[in-house]
Coordinates of C-alpha atoms in Angstrom, one line a residue:
M1 CA 121.9 79.4 107.3
T2 CA 124.4 81.0 105.3
L3 CA 123.8 81.9 101.9
T4 CA 125.3 84.1 99.2
I5 CA 123.6 86.1 96.7
K6 CA 126.3 86.2 93.9
N7 CA 126.4 88.3 90.0
V8 CA 124.6 90.8 92.0
K9 CA 124.1 94.6 91.7
R10 CA 123.7 97.3 93.9
V11 CA 120.8 100.0 93.3
G12 CA 123.0 102.7 91.5
S13 CA 126.0 100.7 90.8
E14 CA 127.0 98.1 87.6
K15 CA 129.3 96.2 89.3
L16 CA 129.0 92.4 89.8
E17 CA 129.1 91.7 93.9
S18 CA 128.3 89.2 96.0
V19 CA 126.6 89.4 99.0
T20 CA 126.2 87.0 101.9
V21 CA 123.6 86.4 105.1
E22 CA 124.0 84.4 108.2
D23 CA 121.8 84.7 111.2
R24 CA 119.3 86.4 109.8
K25 CA 121.4 90.0 108.7
I26 CA 123.7 91.0 106.2
K27 CA 127.1 89.1 107.2
G28 CA 129.1 91.3 104.5
W29 CA 129.8 91.6 100.4
N30 CA 132.2 90.0 98.6
L31 CA 132.9 87.6 100.9
G32 CA 133.3 84.3 98.9
D33 CA 130.7 82.3 98.1
E34 CA 129.6 81.0 101.5
G35 CA 127.0 78.6 102.0
E36 CA 123.7 77.8 100.0
V37 CA 125.1 80.0 96.3
I38 CA 122.3 81.9 94.4
D39 CA 123.3 83.5 91.4
G40 CA 121.7 86.7 90.9
Q41 CA 121.7 86.4 87.3
G42 CA 122.9 90.3 86.9
G43 CA 119.8 91.8 88.8
T44 CA 119.7 94.6 90.6
L45 CA 119.8 94.3 94.7
A46 CA 117.5 95.7 96.8
P47 CA 116.0 96.1 100.2
A48 CA 112.9 94.0 100.4
L49 CA 109.9 96.4 100.1
I50 CA 107.7 97.0 102.8
E51 CA 103.4 97.2 102.3
L52 CA 100.9 99.1 104.8
H53 CA 97.7 98.2 103.5
A54 CA 97.1 94.6 102.1
H55 CA 93.4 92.8 102.9
L56 CA 94.9 89.2 103.6
R57 CA 91.3 88.1 104.4
E58 CA 92.1 86.2 107.5
P59 CA 90.2 85.2 108.9
G60 CA 86.6 84.9 108.1
Q61 CA 86.9 84.8 104.1
T62 CA 89.6 82.4 103.0
E63 CA 88.0 82.2 100.2
K64 CA 88.6 85.2 99.0
E65 CA 92.9 84.9 99.8
D66 CA 94.5 83.2 103.0
L67 CA 97.8 84.1 104.8
A68 CA 99.5 81.5 102.6
S69 CA 98.4 82.6 99.5
G70 CA 98.9 86.4 100.3
L71 CA 101.9 86.1 101.9
A72 CA 103.2 84.3 98.7
A73 CA 101.9 86.4 96.6
A74 CA 103.7 89.5 98.8
A75 CA 107.0 87.9 98.4
A76 CA 106.1 87.2 95.0
G77 CA 106.4 90.8 95.0
G78 CA 109.3 91.2 96.3
Y79 CA 107.7 92.4 99.2
G80 CA 109.2 91.1 102.7
T81 CA 107.3 92.6 105.0
V82 CA 103.2 93.3 104.7
V83 CA 100.7 94.8 107.4
C84 CA 97.4 93.4 107.0
M85 CA 93.7 94.5 107.6
P86 CA 91.9 94.2 110.5
N87 CA 88.4 94.3 108.9
T88 CA 87.7 90.4 109.0
R89 CA 85.5 88.1 109.8
P90 CA 85.6 88.1 112.9
V91 CA 87.6 91.5 112.9
I92 CA 90.9 91.6 113.9
D93 CA 90.1 93.0 117.2
D94 CA 91.1 90.6 119.6
P95 CA 95.1 90.2 120.8
A96 CA 94.4 86.3 121.2
V97 CA 93.6 86.5 117.1
V98 CA 96.5 88.8 116.5
R99 CA 98.7 86.6 118.3
S100 CA 97.5 83.9 116.5
L101 CA 98.0 85.6 113.3
I102 CA 101.6 86.3 113.6
E103 CA 102.3 82.7 114.5
K104 CA 100.9 81.4 111.4
A105 CA 102.2 83.3 109.2
N106 CA 106.1 83.0 111.1
G107 CA 105.4 79.4 110.2
L108 CA 104.7 80.1 106.5
G109 CA 108.0 80.8 104.9
F110 CA 107.1 83.9 102.9
A111 CA 106.5 87.4 103.3
R112 CA 106.8 88.7 107.7
L113 CA 103.1 89.4 108.9
K114 CA 102.5 92.5 110.8
P115 CA 98.7 92.7 111.6
A116 CA 96.9 95.9 112.0
A117 CA 94.2 96.0 114.4
A118 CA 91.0 97.5 114.5
L119 CA 90.8 101.3 115.7
T120 CA 87.3 100.9 117.4
R121 CA 85.3 97.6 119.0
G122 CA 84.0 95.5 115.8
Q123 CA 85.1 98.3 113.5
K124 CA 81.5 99.8 114.6
G125 CA 82.8 103.0 115.0
E126 CA 81.4 103.2 118.6
G127 CA 83.6 102.4 121.6
L128 CA 87.0 101.9 120.7
A129 CA 88.9 98.5 120.9
E130 CA 90.9 97.2 122.9
L131 CA 94.3 99.8 122.1
S132 CA 96.9 99.2 124.4
Y133 CA 96.5 94.7 124.6
L134 CA 96.6 95.1 121.0
R135 CA 99.6 96.9 120.8
D136 CA 101.0 94.4 123.1
A137 CA 100.2 91.5 121.5
G138 CA 102.0 92.4 118.4
A139 CA 99.5 94.8 116.4
V140 CA 101.8 97.6 114.7
M141 CA 98.7 100.1 113.3
F142 CA 94.9 100.9 114.5
T143 CA 92.8 101.3 112.0
D144 CA 88.7 100.6 110.8
D145 CA 90.2 100.4 107.3
G146 CA 86.6 99.1 104.9
L147 CA 85.0 101.3 107.0
T148 CA 85.1 105.0 107.3
N149 CA 85.3 106.9 110.9
E150 CA 81.9 108.6 110.7
N151 CA 81.7 109.8 114.8
A152 CA 84.6 112.2 114.7
R153 CA 84.8 112.2 118.8
V154 CA 85.3 108.4 118.5
L155 CA 88.5 109.0 115.8
R156 CA 89.4 112.1 118.2
L157 CA 89.5 109.7 121.4
G158 CA 90.9 106.8 119.2
L159 CA 93.8 109.2 118.2
E160 CA 94.5 110.3 121.9
T161 CA 95.0 106.8 122.8
A162 CA 97.0 105.8 119.6
K163 CA 99.2 108.3 120.2
A164 CA 100.2 107.4 124.0
L165 CA 100.5 104.4 123.3
G166 CA 103.5 105.2 119.9
M167 CA 100.9 103.6 117.1
V168 CA 99.9 105.1 113.9
V169 CA 96.4 105.5 113.9
S170 CA 95.0 104.8 109.3
V171 CA 92.2 106.1 108.0
H172 CA 89.9 105.3 104.6
A173 CA 88.7 109.2 104.8
E174 CA 85.4 108.5 102.7
D175 CA 82.4 111.0 104.0
A176 CA 79.9 108.0 103.7
G177 CA 77.4 109.8 103.4
L178 CA 78.6 111.7 100.6
R179 CA 79.1 108.8 99.0
A180 CA 76.5 107.3 98.9
D181 CA 75.8 104.7 96.3
G182 CA 78.2 105.6 94.5
V183 CA 80.4 103.1 92.3
M184 CA 82.3 105.3 90.1
N185 CA 84.1 108.7 89.9
E186 CA 81.3 111.1 89.8
G187 CA 82.0 113.3 86.9
P188 CA 80.8 113.6 83.4
V189 CA 81.5 109.6 83.1
S190 CA 79.7 108.9 85.5
E191 CA 76.6 110.8 84.1
E192 CA 77.4 109.2 80.4
L193 CA 76.9 105.8 81.6
G194 CA 74.4 107.0 83.7
L195 CA 75.8 104.9 86.9
P196 CA 76.4 106.7 90.3
G197 CA 78.6 108.6 91.5
N198 CA 81.3 109.3 94.4
P199 CA 82.3 112.8 94.2
A200 CA 85.8 113.9 94.7
A201 CA 84.3 115.7 97.4
A202 CA 83.6 113.2 99.5
A203 CA 87.1 112.4 100.0
A204 CA 88.4 115.7 100.3
A205 CA 86.0 117.1 103.0
R206 CA 87.0 113.6 105.2
V207 CA 90.3 114.2 104.8
A208 CA 89.9 117.7 105.8
R209 CA 88.2 117.6 108.5
D210 CA 90.6 114.6 110.4
M211 CA 93.2 117.0 109.6
E212 CA 91.2 119.3 112.3
L213 CA 91.7 116.4 114.7
V214 CA 95.7 115.7 114.4
A215 CA 95.8 119.4 115.1
L216 CA 93.5 118.8 118.4
T217 CA 95.1 115.9 119.6
G218 CA 98.8 115.5 118.0
A219 CA 98.1 111.8 116.6
R220 CA 100.1 110.5 114.4
L221 CA 97.6 109.9 111.4
H222 CA 98.2 108.1 108.0
V223 CA 95.8 108.7 105.1
Q224 CA 95.3 105.4 102.8
H225 CA 95.3 106.0 99.2
L226 CA 95.1 109.5 98.2
S227 CA 92.7 109.5 94.9
T228 CA 92.5 112.8 94.3
A229 CA 94.2 116.4 93.5
R230 CA 92.3 117.9 96.5
E231 CA 92.8 115.2 98.5
L232 CA 96.6 116.0 98.7
D233 CA 96.7 119.8 98.1
I234 CA 94.7 119.1 101.7
V235 CA 97.7 116.7 102.5
R236 CA 100.3 119.3 101.6
E237 CA 98.2 122.7 103.8
A238 CA 98.6 119.7 106.9
K239 CA 102.1 119.7 106.4
K240 CA 103.4 122.9 105.9
R241 CA 101.5 123.8 109.4
G242 CA 103.1 121.0 111.1
L243 CA 100.7 118.0 111.5
P244 CA 102.1 114.5 111.9
V245 CA 100.3 113.7 108.7
T246 CA 101.6 111.1 106.1
C247 CA 99.3 109.7 102.7
E248 CA 100.4 107.0 100.5
V249 CA 98.8 106.5 96.8
C250 CA 97.9 103.0 95.2
P251 CA 99.1 102.0 92.0
H252 CA 96.1 101.6 90.7
H253 CA 94.9 105.4 90.8
L254 CA 97.9 106.5 89.2
D255 CA 97.6 103.4 86.4
L256 CA 93.9 103.3 85.5
T257 CA 91.1 105.9 85.9
D258 CA 87.1 105.8 85.2
E259 CA 87.3 105.6 81.5
A260 CA 88.1 102.2 82.4
L261 CA 84.0 102.2 83.5
R262 CA 83.2 102.3 80.4
S263 CA 83.5 98.9 79.6
F264 CA 81.2 98.1 82.8
D265 CA 83.5 95.6 84.3
A266 CA 83.6 95.4 87.8
M267 CA 87.5 95.1 88.2
Y268 CA 87.7 97.7 88.0
K269 CA 85.4 99.2 91.1
V270 CA 87.7 99.8 93.8
A271 CA 87.0 102.1 97.2
P272 CA 87.5 104.9 96.6
P273 CA 87.3 105.0 92.6
L274 CA 89.0 105.7 89.3
R275 CA 89.8 109.3 89.4
T276 CA 90.5 111.3 86.1
R277 CA 93.6 111.6 84.6
A278 CA 93.6 114.8 85.8
D279 CA 93.7 113.3 89.0
A280 CA 96.6 110.6 88.2
D281 CA 99.0 112.5 87.1
Y282 CA 98.6 115.4 90.4
L283 CA 99.1 112.4 92.7
L284 CA 102.2 111.6 90.7
E285 CA 103.5 115.3 91.0
G286 CA 102.9 114.3 94.6
L287 CA 105.2 111.7 94.4
L288 CA 107.8 113.3 92.8
D289 CA 107.9 116.6 95.4
G290 CA 108.0 114.1 98.6
S291 CA 104.2 115.6 99.7
V292 CA 103.0 111.8 99.1
D293 CA 105.2 110.0 101.5
C294 CA 105.1 106.0 100.2
I295 CA 103.4 103.9 97.4
A296 CA 101.2 101.1 99.3
T297 CA 98.7 98.1 96.8
D298 CA 95.3 97.9 98.9
H299 CA 95.5 94.0 97.6
A300 CA 92.2 93.2 98.0
P301 CA 90.9 90.0 96.6
H302 CA 88.1 88.3 95.7
T303 CA 86.2 85.8 94.1
K304 CA 85.6 85.7 90.8
A305 CA 81.9 84.8 91.1
E306 CA 82.0 88.2 93.3
K307 CA 83.7 90.8 90.6
E308 CA 81.6 89.2 87.6
R309 CA 78.5 90.8 89.5
D310 CA 77.0 94.5 87.7
L311 CA 78.5 97.7 89.6
L312 CA 75.9 97.8 91.3
E313 CA 76.6 94.5 93.5
A314 CA 80.0 94.2 93.1
P315 CA 82.1 94.8 96.0
S316 CA 85.2 97.1 95.2
G317 CA 89.3 95.6 95.3
I318 CA 92.2 95.0 93.0
A319 CA 94.1 92.6 93.6
Y320 CA 98.4 92.7 92.7
I321 CA 100.5 92.6 95.1
E322 CA 102.9 90.9 92.9
I323 CA 103.1 93.3 90.0
A324 CA 103.0 96.1 91.7
F325 CA 106.6 96.7 91.6
P326 CA 106.4 95.6 87.7
I327 CA 104.1 98.7 86.7
M328 CA 105.1 101.1 88.8
W329 CA 109.2 100.5 87.1
T330 CA 107.1 99.7 83.6
K331 CA 104.9 102.9 83.5
F332 CA 106.6 105.0 85.5
G333 CA 110.2 104.9 86.1
A334 CA 111.4 106.4 83.4
K335 CA 110.2 109.7 85.9
L336 CA 110.5 108.6 89.2
G337 CA 113.8 106.6 88.7
L338 CA 115.1 103.9 90.4
E339 CA 116.0 105.0 93.5
K340 CA 113.5 107.1 94.0
L341 CA 110.7 104.3 93.1
L342 CA 112.7 101.6 95.8
D343 CA 112.6 104.4 98.6
L344 CA 109.1 105.1 98.3
M345 CA 108.6 101.6 98.5
T346 CA 111.1 99.9 101.1
A347 CA 112.6 103.4 103.2
A348 CA 109.8 105.7 103.3
P349 CA 107.1 103.3 104.6
A350 CA 109.3 102.3 107.3
R351 CA 109.4 106.3 107.9
V352 CA 105.8 105.6 108.1
M353 CA 105.7 103.8 110.4
G354 CA 108.9 104.7 113.0
W355 CA 110.5 101.8 112.0
P356 CA 114.5 101.8 111.2
E357 CA 114.8 102.0 107.3
P358 CA 116.2 99.3 105.4
T359 CA 119.8 98.8 104.0
L360 CA 121.9 97.1 102.3
E361 CA 124.7 97.5 104.6
A362 CA 126.5 94.8 106.8
G363 CA 125.2 93.5 110.6
A364 CA 121.3 95.1 108.8
P365 CA 118.1 92.7 108.5
A366 CA 118.4 90.1 105.9
D367 CA 115.5 91.3 103.8
L368 CA 116.1 91.7 100.3
I369 CA 114.9 90.8 96.7
V370 CA 116.5 90.9 93.3
L371 CA 114.9 92.8 90.4
D372 CA 114.9 92.3 87.0
L373 CA 114.6 95.4 85.4
D374 CA 115.2 95.1 82.0
T375 CA 113.3 91.6 81.1
E376 CA 110.0 91.9 80.0
R377 CA 107.5 88.7 80.6
E378 CA 104.0 89.1 79.8
V379 CA 101.1 89.3 82.7
K380 CA 99.7 86.1 83.3
P381 CA 97.2 85.7 85.9
A382 CA 96.7 82.3 85.8
E383 CA 100.2 82.2 87.3
F384 CA 99.4 83.7 90.3
K385 CA 100.1 82.9 94.2
S386 CA 97.3 85.0 95.1
K387 CA 93.7 83.1 94.9
A388 CA 92.6 86.2 93.2
K389 CA 94.2 85.5 90.0
F390 CA 92.5 88.0 87.1
T391 CA 93.7 91.7 87.2
P392 CA 93.3 95.0 85.2
W393 CA 96.6 94.5 84.0
Q394 CA 96.3 90.7 82.5
G395 CA 98.5 90.0 79.0
Q396 CA 100.6 93.0 79.8
M397 CA 103.9 93.6 79.0
L398 CA 106.4 95.0 82.3
R399 CA 109.9 94.9 82.9
G400 CA 111.0 95.1 87.2
W401 CA 110.0 91.3 88.4
P402 CA 111.9 90.7 91.9
T403 CA 113.5 87.3 90.5
L404 CA 114.6 86.7 94.9
T405 CA 113.2 87.3 97.7
V406 CA 114.8 86.6 101.0
V407 CA 113.3 87.1 103.8
N408 CA 114.6 87.4 107.6
G409 CA 117.6 85.7 105.6
K410 CA 115.5 82.6 104.0
V411 CA 114.5 82.5 100.4
A412 CA 110.4 82.9 100.6
Y413 CA 110.6 83.2 96.5
Q414 CA 112.7 82.1 93.6
R415 CA 111.0 82.7 90.5
E416 CA 111.6 79.5 88.3
N417 CA 114.0 79.7 85.5
A418 CA 116.0 82.9 87.1

């Protein structure tokens, strides 16, 4: 298939150009109208985004999300590659399940799927899963995300095995004992509302422990969804020691705070919880100075009925993969700048994983997005591709919407009337 996208601007340029893709790669720039032609209408062309942390709920929880809805939502959000988490039912700890998910996703024509596999059997934290077989089946990461790794010895063994296999381990770093039954950040707001709090120390203590395990093993560790200033300080110190540690932050931990829980709306219940404005601002500074490696969404869809339960009973999670870039561009683009923001959502995730960094050069894989950086559009959850058609950003006017996503040289998403 040959495809030409005309009237687009490369990042950092105001010149209108055209790019042609063929056989899943970028053929070249300004070659004329070859094959199918799509008018980019002056949008900005960039490599497709890479998501290292999304919950697609398949197998076993498809009332919340499935591969088709989740990967369609990802493509609508500008993502070309999605790493899905293994906390499904059953847990993704079987090589056959990894292979079947990849095969199914490849037939959908949306974003590319790269499954993460469970570090331990059944994510029980007791014995390692068949890590070498899972890698050979196509798993790109090991994690027990959704649960915390309470047994340090088992995590050590997992890190040692992953290192031998050339793989990354990612962790949801919270001390389960300190977290207890907390439903929001522990602090003045939780005390005022009379809700059980989850202290920042629960995350910081676990990150500190895990840094020592990295020092012990020399394995690559990726810390998911930092939410506190103290966690970032600990990661910074580990990096100064030369440890092979990376970390991510999520847009919801930058834009939202524990003040949102005054509504008693479980839509704002996430794990780790929304913290203070001071924490959010500190994490943003970490993105600016490079101590935070990349941005991930932790896309975590649930049914509307589940999220309408009270805060004590409702599950944690926010689903918004298709508006993640517009959120970041509208709220933080002025401070981060376009090139930095795109790096945090494209090349930076690739560096975390040890993958080739995406480029727009001839011969590079044809995973591309066209962005409308200027037009404001209202967030309308009813129009989401995701099954989770509700969001904290409903009704907000955002800029930076993807109008076209190309994956493997084929159109995975094109906005209507674009």
